[in-house]
Coordinates of C-alpha atoms and ligand atoms in Angstrom, one line a residue:
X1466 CA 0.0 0.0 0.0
X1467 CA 0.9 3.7 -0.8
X1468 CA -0.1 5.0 2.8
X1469 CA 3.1 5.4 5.6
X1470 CA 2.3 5.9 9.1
X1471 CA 2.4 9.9 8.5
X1472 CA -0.8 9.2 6.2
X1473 CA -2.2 6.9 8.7
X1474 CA -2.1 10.0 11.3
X1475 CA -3.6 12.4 8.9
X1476 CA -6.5 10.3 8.4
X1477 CA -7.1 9.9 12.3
X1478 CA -7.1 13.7 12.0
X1479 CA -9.5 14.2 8.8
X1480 CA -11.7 11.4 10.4
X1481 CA -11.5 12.6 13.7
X1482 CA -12.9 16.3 12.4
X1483 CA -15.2 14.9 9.9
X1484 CA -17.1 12.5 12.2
X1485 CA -16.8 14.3 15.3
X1486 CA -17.5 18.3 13.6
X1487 CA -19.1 17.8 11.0
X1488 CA -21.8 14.1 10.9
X1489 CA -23.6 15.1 13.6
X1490 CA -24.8 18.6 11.8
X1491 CA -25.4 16.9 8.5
X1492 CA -29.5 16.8 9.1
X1493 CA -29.3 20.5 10.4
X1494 CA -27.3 21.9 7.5
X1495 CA -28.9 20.0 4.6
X1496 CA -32.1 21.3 6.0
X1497 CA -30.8 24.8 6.0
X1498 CA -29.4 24.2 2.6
X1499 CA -25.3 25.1 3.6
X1500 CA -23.2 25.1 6.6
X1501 CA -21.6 27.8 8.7
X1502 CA -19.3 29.8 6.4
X1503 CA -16.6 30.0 9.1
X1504 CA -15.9 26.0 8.7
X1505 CA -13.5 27.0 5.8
X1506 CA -11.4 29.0 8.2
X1507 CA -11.6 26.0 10.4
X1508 CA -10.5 23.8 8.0
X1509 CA -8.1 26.1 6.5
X1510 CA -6.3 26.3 10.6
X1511 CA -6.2 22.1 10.0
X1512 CA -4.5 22.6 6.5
X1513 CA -6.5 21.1 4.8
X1514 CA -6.9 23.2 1.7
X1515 CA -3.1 24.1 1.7
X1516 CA -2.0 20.0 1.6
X1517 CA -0.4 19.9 -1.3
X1518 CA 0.3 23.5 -2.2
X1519 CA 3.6 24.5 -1.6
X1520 CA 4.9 25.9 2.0
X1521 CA 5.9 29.1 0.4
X1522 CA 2.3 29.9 0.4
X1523 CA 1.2 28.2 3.1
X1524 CA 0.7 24.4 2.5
X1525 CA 2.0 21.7 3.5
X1526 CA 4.1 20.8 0.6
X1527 CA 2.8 17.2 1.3
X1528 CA 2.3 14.1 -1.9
X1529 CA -0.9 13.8 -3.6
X1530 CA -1.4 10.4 -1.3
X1531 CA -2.4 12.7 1.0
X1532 CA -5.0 14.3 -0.8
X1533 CA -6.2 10.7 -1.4
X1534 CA -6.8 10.4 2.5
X1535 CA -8.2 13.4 2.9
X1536 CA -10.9 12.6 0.0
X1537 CA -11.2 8.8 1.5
X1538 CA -11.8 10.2 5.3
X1539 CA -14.2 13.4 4.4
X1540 CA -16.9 11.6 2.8
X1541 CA -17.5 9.9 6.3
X1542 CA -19.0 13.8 6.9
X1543 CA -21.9 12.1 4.4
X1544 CA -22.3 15.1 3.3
X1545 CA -21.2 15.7 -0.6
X1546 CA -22.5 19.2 -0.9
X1547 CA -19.7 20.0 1.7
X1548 CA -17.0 18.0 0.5
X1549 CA -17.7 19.1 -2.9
X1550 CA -17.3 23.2 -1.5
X1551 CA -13.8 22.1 0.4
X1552 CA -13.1 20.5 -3.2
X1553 CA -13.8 23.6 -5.0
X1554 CA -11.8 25.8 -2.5
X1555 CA -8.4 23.6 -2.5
X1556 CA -8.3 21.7 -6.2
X1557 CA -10.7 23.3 -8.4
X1558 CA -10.8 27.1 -8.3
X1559 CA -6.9 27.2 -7.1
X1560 CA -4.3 25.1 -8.7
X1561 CA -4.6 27.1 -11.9
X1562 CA -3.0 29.7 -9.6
X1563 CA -0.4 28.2 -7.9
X1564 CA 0.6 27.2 -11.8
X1565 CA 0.4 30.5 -13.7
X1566 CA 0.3 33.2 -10.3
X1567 CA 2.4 36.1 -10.1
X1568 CA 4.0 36.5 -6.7
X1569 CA 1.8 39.2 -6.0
X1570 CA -1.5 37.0 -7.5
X1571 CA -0.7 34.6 -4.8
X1572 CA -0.4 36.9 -1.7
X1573 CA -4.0 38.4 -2.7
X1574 CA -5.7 34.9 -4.0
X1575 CA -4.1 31.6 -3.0
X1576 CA -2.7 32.5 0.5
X1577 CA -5.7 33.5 1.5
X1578 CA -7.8 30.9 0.3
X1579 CA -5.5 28.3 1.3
X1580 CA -5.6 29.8 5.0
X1581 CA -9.5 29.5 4.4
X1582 CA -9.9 33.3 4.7
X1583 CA -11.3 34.1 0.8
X1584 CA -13.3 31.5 -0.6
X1585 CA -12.8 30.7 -4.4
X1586 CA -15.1 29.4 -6.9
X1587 CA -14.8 28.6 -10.4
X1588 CA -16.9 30.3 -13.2
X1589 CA -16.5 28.3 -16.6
X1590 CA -19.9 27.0 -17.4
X1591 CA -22.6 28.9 -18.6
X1592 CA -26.5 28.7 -19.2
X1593 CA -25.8 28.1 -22.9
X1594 CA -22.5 25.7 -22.7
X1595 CA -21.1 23.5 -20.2
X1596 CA -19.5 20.6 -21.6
X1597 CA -18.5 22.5 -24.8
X1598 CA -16.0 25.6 -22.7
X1599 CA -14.8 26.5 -26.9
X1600 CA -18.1 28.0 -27.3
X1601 CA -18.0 30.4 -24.0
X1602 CA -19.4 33.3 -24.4
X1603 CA -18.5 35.5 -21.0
X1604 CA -16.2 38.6 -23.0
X1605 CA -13.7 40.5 -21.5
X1606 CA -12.6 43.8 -23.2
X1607 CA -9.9 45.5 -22.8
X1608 CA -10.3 49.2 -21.5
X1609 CA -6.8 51.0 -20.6
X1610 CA -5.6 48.8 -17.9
X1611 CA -8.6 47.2 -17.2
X1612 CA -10.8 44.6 -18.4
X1613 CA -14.5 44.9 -18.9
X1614 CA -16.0 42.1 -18.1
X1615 CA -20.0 41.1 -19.3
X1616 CA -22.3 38.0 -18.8
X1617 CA -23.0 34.9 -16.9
X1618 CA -21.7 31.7 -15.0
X1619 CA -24.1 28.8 -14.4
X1620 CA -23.8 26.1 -11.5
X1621 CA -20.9 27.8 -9.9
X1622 CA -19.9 26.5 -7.1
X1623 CA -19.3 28.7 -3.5
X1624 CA -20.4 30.8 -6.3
X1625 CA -23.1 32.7 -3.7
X1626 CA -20.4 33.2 -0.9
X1627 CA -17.1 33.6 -3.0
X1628 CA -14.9 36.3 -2.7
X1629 CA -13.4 35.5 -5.7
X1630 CA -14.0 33.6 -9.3
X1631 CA -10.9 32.1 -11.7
X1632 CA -12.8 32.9 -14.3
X1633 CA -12.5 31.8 -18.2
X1634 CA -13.6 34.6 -19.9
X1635 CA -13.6 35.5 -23.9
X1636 CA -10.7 37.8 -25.0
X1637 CA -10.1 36.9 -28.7
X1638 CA -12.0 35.3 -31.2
X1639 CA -14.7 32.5 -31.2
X1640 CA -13.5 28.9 -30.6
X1641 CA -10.1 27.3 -27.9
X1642 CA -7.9 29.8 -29.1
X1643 CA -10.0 32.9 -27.7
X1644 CA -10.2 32.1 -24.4
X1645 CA -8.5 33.6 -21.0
X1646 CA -8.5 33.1 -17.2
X1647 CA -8.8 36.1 -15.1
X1648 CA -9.2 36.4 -10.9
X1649 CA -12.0 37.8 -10.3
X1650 CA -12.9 39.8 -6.8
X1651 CA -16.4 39.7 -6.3
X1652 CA -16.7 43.1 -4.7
X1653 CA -16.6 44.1 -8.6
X1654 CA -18.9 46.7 -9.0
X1655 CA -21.3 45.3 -11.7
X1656 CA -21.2 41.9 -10.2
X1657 CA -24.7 39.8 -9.0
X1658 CA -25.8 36.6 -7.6
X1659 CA -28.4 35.8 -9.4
X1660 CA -30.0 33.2 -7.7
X1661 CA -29.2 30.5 -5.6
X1662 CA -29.9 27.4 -7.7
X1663 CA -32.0 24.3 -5.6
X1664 CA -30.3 21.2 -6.3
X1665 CA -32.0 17.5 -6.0
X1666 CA -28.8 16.5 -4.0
X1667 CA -25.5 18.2 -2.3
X1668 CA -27.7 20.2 -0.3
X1669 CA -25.5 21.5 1.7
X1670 CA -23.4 23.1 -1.7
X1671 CA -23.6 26.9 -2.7
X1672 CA -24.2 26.5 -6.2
X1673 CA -25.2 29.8 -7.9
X1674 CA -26.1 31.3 -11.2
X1675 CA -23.3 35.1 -11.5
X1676 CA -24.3 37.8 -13.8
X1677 CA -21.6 40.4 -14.8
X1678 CA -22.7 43.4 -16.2
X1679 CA -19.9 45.4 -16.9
X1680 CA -17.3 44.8 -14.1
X1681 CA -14.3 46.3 -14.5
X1682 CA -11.2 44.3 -12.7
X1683 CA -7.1 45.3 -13.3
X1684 CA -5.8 43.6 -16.0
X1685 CA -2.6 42.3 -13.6
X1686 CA -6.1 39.4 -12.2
X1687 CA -4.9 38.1 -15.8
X1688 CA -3.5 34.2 -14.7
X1689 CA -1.1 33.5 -17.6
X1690 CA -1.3 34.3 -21.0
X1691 CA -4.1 36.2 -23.1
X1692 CA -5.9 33.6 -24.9
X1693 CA -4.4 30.8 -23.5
X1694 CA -7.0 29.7 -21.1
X1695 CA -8.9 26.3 -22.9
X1696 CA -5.5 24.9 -22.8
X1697 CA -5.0 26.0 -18.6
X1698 CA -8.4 24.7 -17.9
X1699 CA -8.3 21.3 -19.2
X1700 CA -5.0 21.0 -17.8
X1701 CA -6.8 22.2 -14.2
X1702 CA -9.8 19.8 -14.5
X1703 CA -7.4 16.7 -14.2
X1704 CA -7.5 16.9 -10.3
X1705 CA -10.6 18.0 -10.0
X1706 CA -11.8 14.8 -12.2
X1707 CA -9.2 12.8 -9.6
X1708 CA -10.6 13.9 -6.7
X1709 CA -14.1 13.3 -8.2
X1710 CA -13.0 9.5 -9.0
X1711 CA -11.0 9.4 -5.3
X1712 CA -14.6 10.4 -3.4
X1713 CA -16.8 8.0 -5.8
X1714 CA -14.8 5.0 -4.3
X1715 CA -14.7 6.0 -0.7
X1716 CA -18.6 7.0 -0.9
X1717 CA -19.4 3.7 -2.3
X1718 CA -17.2 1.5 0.1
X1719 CA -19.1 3.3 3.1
X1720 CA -22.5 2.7 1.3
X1721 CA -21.7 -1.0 0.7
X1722 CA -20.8 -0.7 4.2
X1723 CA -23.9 0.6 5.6
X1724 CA -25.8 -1.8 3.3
X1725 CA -24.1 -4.8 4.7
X1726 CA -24.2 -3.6 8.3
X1727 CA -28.3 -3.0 7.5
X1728 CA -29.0 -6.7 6.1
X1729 CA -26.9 -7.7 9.3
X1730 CA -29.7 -7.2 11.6
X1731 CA -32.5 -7.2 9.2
X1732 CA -34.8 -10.0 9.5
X1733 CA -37.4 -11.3 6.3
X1734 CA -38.7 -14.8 6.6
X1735 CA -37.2 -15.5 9.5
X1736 CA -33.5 -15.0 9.0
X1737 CA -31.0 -12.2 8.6
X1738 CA -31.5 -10.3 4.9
X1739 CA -28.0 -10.9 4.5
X1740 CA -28.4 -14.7 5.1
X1741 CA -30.0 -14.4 1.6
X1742 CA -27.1 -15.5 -1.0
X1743 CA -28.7 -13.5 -3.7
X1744 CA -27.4 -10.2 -1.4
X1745 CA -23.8 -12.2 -0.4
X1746 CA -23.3 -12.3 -4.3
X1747 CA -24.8 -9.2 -5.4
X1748 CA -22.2 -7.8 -2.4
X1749 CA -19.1 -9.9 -3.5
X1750 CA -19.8 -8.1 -6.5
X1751 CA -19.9 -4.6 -5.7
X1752 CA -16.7 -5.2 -3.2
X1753 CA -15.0 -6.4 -6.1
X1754 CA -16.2 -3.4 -9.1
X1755 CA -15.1 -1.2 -5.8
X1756 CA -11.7 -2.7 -5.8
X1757 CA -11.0 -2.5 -9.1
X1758 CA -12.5 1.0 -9.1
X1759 CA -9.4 1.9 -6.6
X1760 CA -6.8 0.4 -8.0
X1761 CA -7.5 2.0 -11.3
X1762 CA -7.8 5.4 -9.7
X1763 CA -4.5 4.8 -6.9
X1764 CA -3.1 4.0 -10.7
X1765 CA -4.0 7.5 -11.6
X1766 CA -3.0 9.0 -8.2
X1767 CA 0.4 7.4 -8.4
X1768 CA 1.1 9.3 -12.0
X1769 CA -0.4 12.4 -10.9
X1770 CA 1.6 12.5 -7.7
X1771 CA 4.9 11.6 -10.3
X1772 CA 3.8 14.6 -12.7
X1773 CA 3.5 12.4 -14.9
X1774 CA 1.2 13.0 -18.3
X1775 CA -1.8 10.8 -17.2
X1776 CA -5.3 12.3 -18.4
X1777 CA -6.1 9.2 -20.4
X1778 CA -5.7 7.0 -16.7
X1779 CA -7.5 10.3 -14.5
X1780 CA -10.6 9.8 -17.3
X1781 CA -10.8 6.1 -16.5
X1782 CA -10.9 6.7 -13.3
X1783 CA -13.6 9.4 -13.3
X1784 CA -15.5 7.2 -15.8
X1785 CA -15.6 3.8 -14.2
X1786 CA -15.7 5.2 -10.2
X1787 CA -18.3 7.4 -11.0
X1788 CA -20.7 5.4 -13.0
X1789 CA -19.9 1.9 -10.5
X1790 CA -21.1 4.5 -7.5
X1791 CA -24.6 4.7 -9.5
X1792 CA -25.0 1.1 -9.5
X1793 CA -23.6 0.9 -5.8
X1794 CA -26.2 3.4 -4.8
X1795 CA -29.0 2.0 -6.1
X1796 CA -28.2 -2.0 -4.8
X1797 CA -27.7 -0.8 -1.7
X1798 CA -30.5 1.6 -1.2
X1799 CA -32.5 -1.8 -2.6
X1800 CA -31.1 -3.9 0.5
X1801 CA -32.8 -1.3 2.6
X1802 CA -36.0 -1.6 1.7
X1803 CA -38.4 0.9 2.3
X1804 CA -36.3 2.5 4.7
X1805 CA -33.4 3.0 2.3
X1806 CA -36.2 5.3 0.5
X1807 CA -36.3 7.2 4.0
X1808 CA -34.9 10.4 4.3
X1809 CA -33.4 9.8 7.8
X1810 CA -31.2 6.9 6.5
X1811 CA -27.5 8.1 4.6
X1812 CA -28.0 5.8 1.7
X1813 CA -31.0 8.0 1.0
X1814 CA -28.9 11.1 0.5
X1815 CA -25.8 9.6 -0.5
X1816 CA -28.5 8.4 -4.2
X1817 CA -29.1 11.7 -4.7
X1818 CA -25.7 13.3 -4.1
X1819 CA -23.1 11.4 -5.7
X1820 CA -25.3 11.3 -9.0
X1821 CA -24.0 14.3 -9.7
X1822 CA -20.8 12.9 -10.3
X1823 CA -21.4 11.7 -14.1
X1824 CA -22.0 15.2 -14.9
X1825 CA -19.9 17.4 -12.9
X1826 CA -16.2 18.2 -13.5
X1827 CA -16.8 16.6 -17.3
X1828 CA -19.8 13.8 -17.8
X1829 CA -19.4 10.6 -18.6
X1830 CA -20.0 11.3 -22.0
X1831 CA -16.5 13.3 -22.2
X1832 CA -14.6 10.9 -20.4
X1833 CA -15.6 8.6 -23.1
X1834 CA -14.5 11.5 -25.6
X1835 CA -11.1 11.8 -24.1
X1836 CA -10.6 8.2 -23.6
X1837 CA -11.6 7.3 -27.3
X1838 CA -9.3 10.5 -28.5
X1839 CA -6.2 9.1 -27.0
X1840 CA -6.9 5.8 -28.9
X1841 CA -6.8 7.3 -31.7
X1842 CA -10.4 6.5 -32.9
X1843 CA -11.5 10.2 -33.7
X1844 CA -9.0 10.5 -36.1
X1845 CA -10.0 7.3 -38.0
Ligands
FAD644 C1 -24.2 20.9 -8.8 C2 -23.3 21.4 -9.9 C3 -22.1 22.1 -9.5 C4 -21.3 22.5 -10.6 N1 -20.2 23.3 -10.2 C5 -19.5 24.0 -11.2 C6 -18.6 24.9 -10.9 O1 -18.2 25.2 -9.8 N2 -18.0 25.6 -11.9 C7 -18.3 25.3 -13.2 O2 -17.7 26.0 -14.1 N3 -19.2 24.4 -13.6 C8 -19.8 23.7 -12.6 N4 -20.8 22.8 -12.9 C9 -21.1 22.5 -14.3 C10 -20.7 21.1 -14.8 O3 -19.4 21.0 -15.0 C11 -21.5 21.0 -16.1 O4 -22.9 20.8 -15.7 C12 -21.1 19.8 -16.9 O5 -19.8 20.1 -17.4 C13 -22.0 19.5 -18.1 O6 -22.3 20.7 -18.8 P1 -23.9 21.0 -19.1 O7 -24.6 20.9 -17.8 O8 -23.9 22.3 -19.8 O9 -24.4 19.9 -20.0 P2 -24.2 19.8 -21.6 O10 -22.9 20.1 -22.0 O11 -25.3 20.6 -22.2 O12 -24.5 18.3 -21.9 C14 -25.9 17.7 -22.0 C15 -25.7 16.2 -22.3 O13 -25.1 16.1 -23.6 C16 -24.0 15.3 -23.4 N5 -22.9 15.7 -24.4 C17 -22.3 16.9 -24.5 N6 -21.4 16.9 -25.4 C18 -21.3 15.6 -25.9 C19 -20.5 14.9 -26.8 N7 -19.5 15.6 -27.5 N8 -20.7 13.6 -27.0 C20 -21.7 13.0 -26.4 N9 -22.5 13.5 -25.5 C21 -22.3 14.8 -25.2 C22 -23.5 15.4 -22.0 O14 -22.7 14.4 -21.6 C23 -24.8 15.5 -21.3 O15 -25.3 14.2 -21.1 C24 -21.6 22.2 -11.9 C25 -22.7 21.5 -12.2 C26 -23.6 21.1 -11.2 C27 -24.8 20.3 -11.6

């Protein structure tokens, strides 16, 4: 195994926090639609969105195994909403920084967020393209040293609470080659939530619908290169997509978990629902799809944490994990019964939250699309 005893103590740490802080609330925030805005400072003090960033700006400087036990211990929180938020904050709004930040980017955006102090989002779909970022439509224009930025992000993520957006924005012309990534501070003038969006699942997520109407922002918030930014974001969606595949196996391990815990004690026709060998082999199955689920994404890990070129293996991963967690979720919701269709049991909630994760962070579809690419059958 991967894991030394220094992982081992970091995941009495994350489990410690998220069983002890954060499970007990889960029934109270879902309810309430998000949790207390001050657990990202809490989490920042713990270091857990600074874990693999550098210790020049404030991380940890530790491998990606221990992202993978930090994704393995927080889903025990059960709640994905959450999780998903914390995800956003540490591997999906802010790598893109660390890559392409100026010093000075870094001591106004990523230190901050890392320490939990700014929240980030990411604003790259909107209401008329998701999967398709070429088509984008968000423009920035360039006014003396600033840029002028007009229209809308959909789904965003922290998006109602964030104090600041990486943002892929339109600075040339239609298609890859026009697109750009700027920081965006959302005390923009200009700048709107427009609603809150209500979600079947990941309750406890801010996911939000922006509206720009002529913001103006420095042109220095530019991360890299003008018109460079379709190539930055598909390069900053690989560990989001890893951390996507990393929580689809640990969420279905502790549903297959709960499910054989439940058939345990449940009794139908006088004996235990387990005792049934229909649920033994419909359990040997999952435990096995579940193993070969982690093995294919500690594959992916291992090159990731190398630096190695691995989107074909991070695709897999997201592909296989996130579509076996359907088919966990909805076997093990079946060994409950009617109560698995009950809102006070996790398997409930855990159905509708991690459905999300064939869409989000690329669908399944796309994963095929990549996968198919790097065999060479689209150019057939
Ligand atoms: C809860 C939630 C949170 C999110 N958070 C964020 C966030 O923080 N930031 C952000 O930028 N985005 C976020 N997203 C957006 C998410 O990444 C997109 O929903 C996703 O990429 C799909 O885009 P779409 O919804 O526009 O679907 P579309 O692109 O319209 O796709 C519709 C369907 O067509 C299929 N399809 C599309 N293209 C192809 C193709 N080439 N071949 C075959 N099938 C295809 C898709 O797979 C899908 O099944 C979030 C979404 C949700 C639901």
């Amino acid at each position: 195994m991967p894991f030394t005893s220094d992982h081992e103590l970091f995941r009495k740490t994350v489990r410690d926090f998220a069983e002890k802080e954060l499970l007990p609330n889960r029934k109270e925030w879902e309810a309430a639609r998000q949790f207390p805005e001050e657990l990202f400072k809490r989490a920042g003090q713990l270091g857990f969105f600074g874990i693999c960033y550098p210790e020049s700006v404030g991380g940890s400087g530790a491998d990606y195994w221990f992202k993978a036990v930090f994704c393995e211990e927080m889903v025990r929180c059960r709640m994905a909403g959450l999780l998903m938020d914390f995800l956003v904050q540490a591997d999906i709004a802010t790598p893109v920084i660390q890559t392409l930040g100026t010093e000075e980017q870094k001591r106004e955006f990523l230190i901050p967020a890392i320490r939990g102090e700014k929240i980030a989002a990411l604003g790259v779909t909107e209401p008329g393209c998701g999967s398709d970022v070429a088509s984008l439509q968000t423009r920035a224009e360039k006014k003396g040293d600033d840029y002028v930025i007009n229209g809308a992000k959909m789904f965003c993520t922290n998006g109602g609470r964030a104090d600041f957006i990486t943002l892929a924005v339109r600075t040339g012309a239609p298609g890859h080659r026009g697109i750009s990534l700027l920081l965006f501070p959302t005390d923009a003038k200009g700048f709107r939530v427009g609603r809150k969006l209500e979600k079947i699942g990941n309750h406890t997520s801010d996911t939000a619908l922006l509206h720009f109407e002529g913001c103006r922002i420095p042109r220095r918030y530019l991360l890299g290169e003008e018109n460079q930014g379709f190539k930055y974001i598909m390069n900053n969606f690989q560990g989001e997509r890893l951390v996507a595949a990393l929580i689809s196996v640990a969420g279905s391990q502790l549903a297959l978990d709960d499910a054989v815990r439940y058939t345990r004690e449940r009794e139908a026709f006088g004996k235990r629902v387990l005792d049934f060998q229909v649920w033994q082999h419909r359990f040997a199955d999952l435990e096995t799809a579940i193993e070969a689920a982690r093995r294919l994404t500690y594959h992916a890990v291992s090159l990731f944490d190398q630096k190695k070129e691995c989107t074909r293996e991070i695709s897999m991963a997201k592909l296989f994990a996130g579509d076996l967690a359907q088919r966990v979720a909805y076997d093990c919701l079946q060994a409950h019964g009617g109560y698995g269709y009950m809102e006070e049991y996790d398997i409930a909630r855990f159905t509708r939250d991690i459905r999300l994760i064939t869409i989000g962070a690329g669908t399944s579809e796309i994963m095929k699309e990549i996968i198919a690419r790097r065999m060479g059958l689209l150019d057939s």
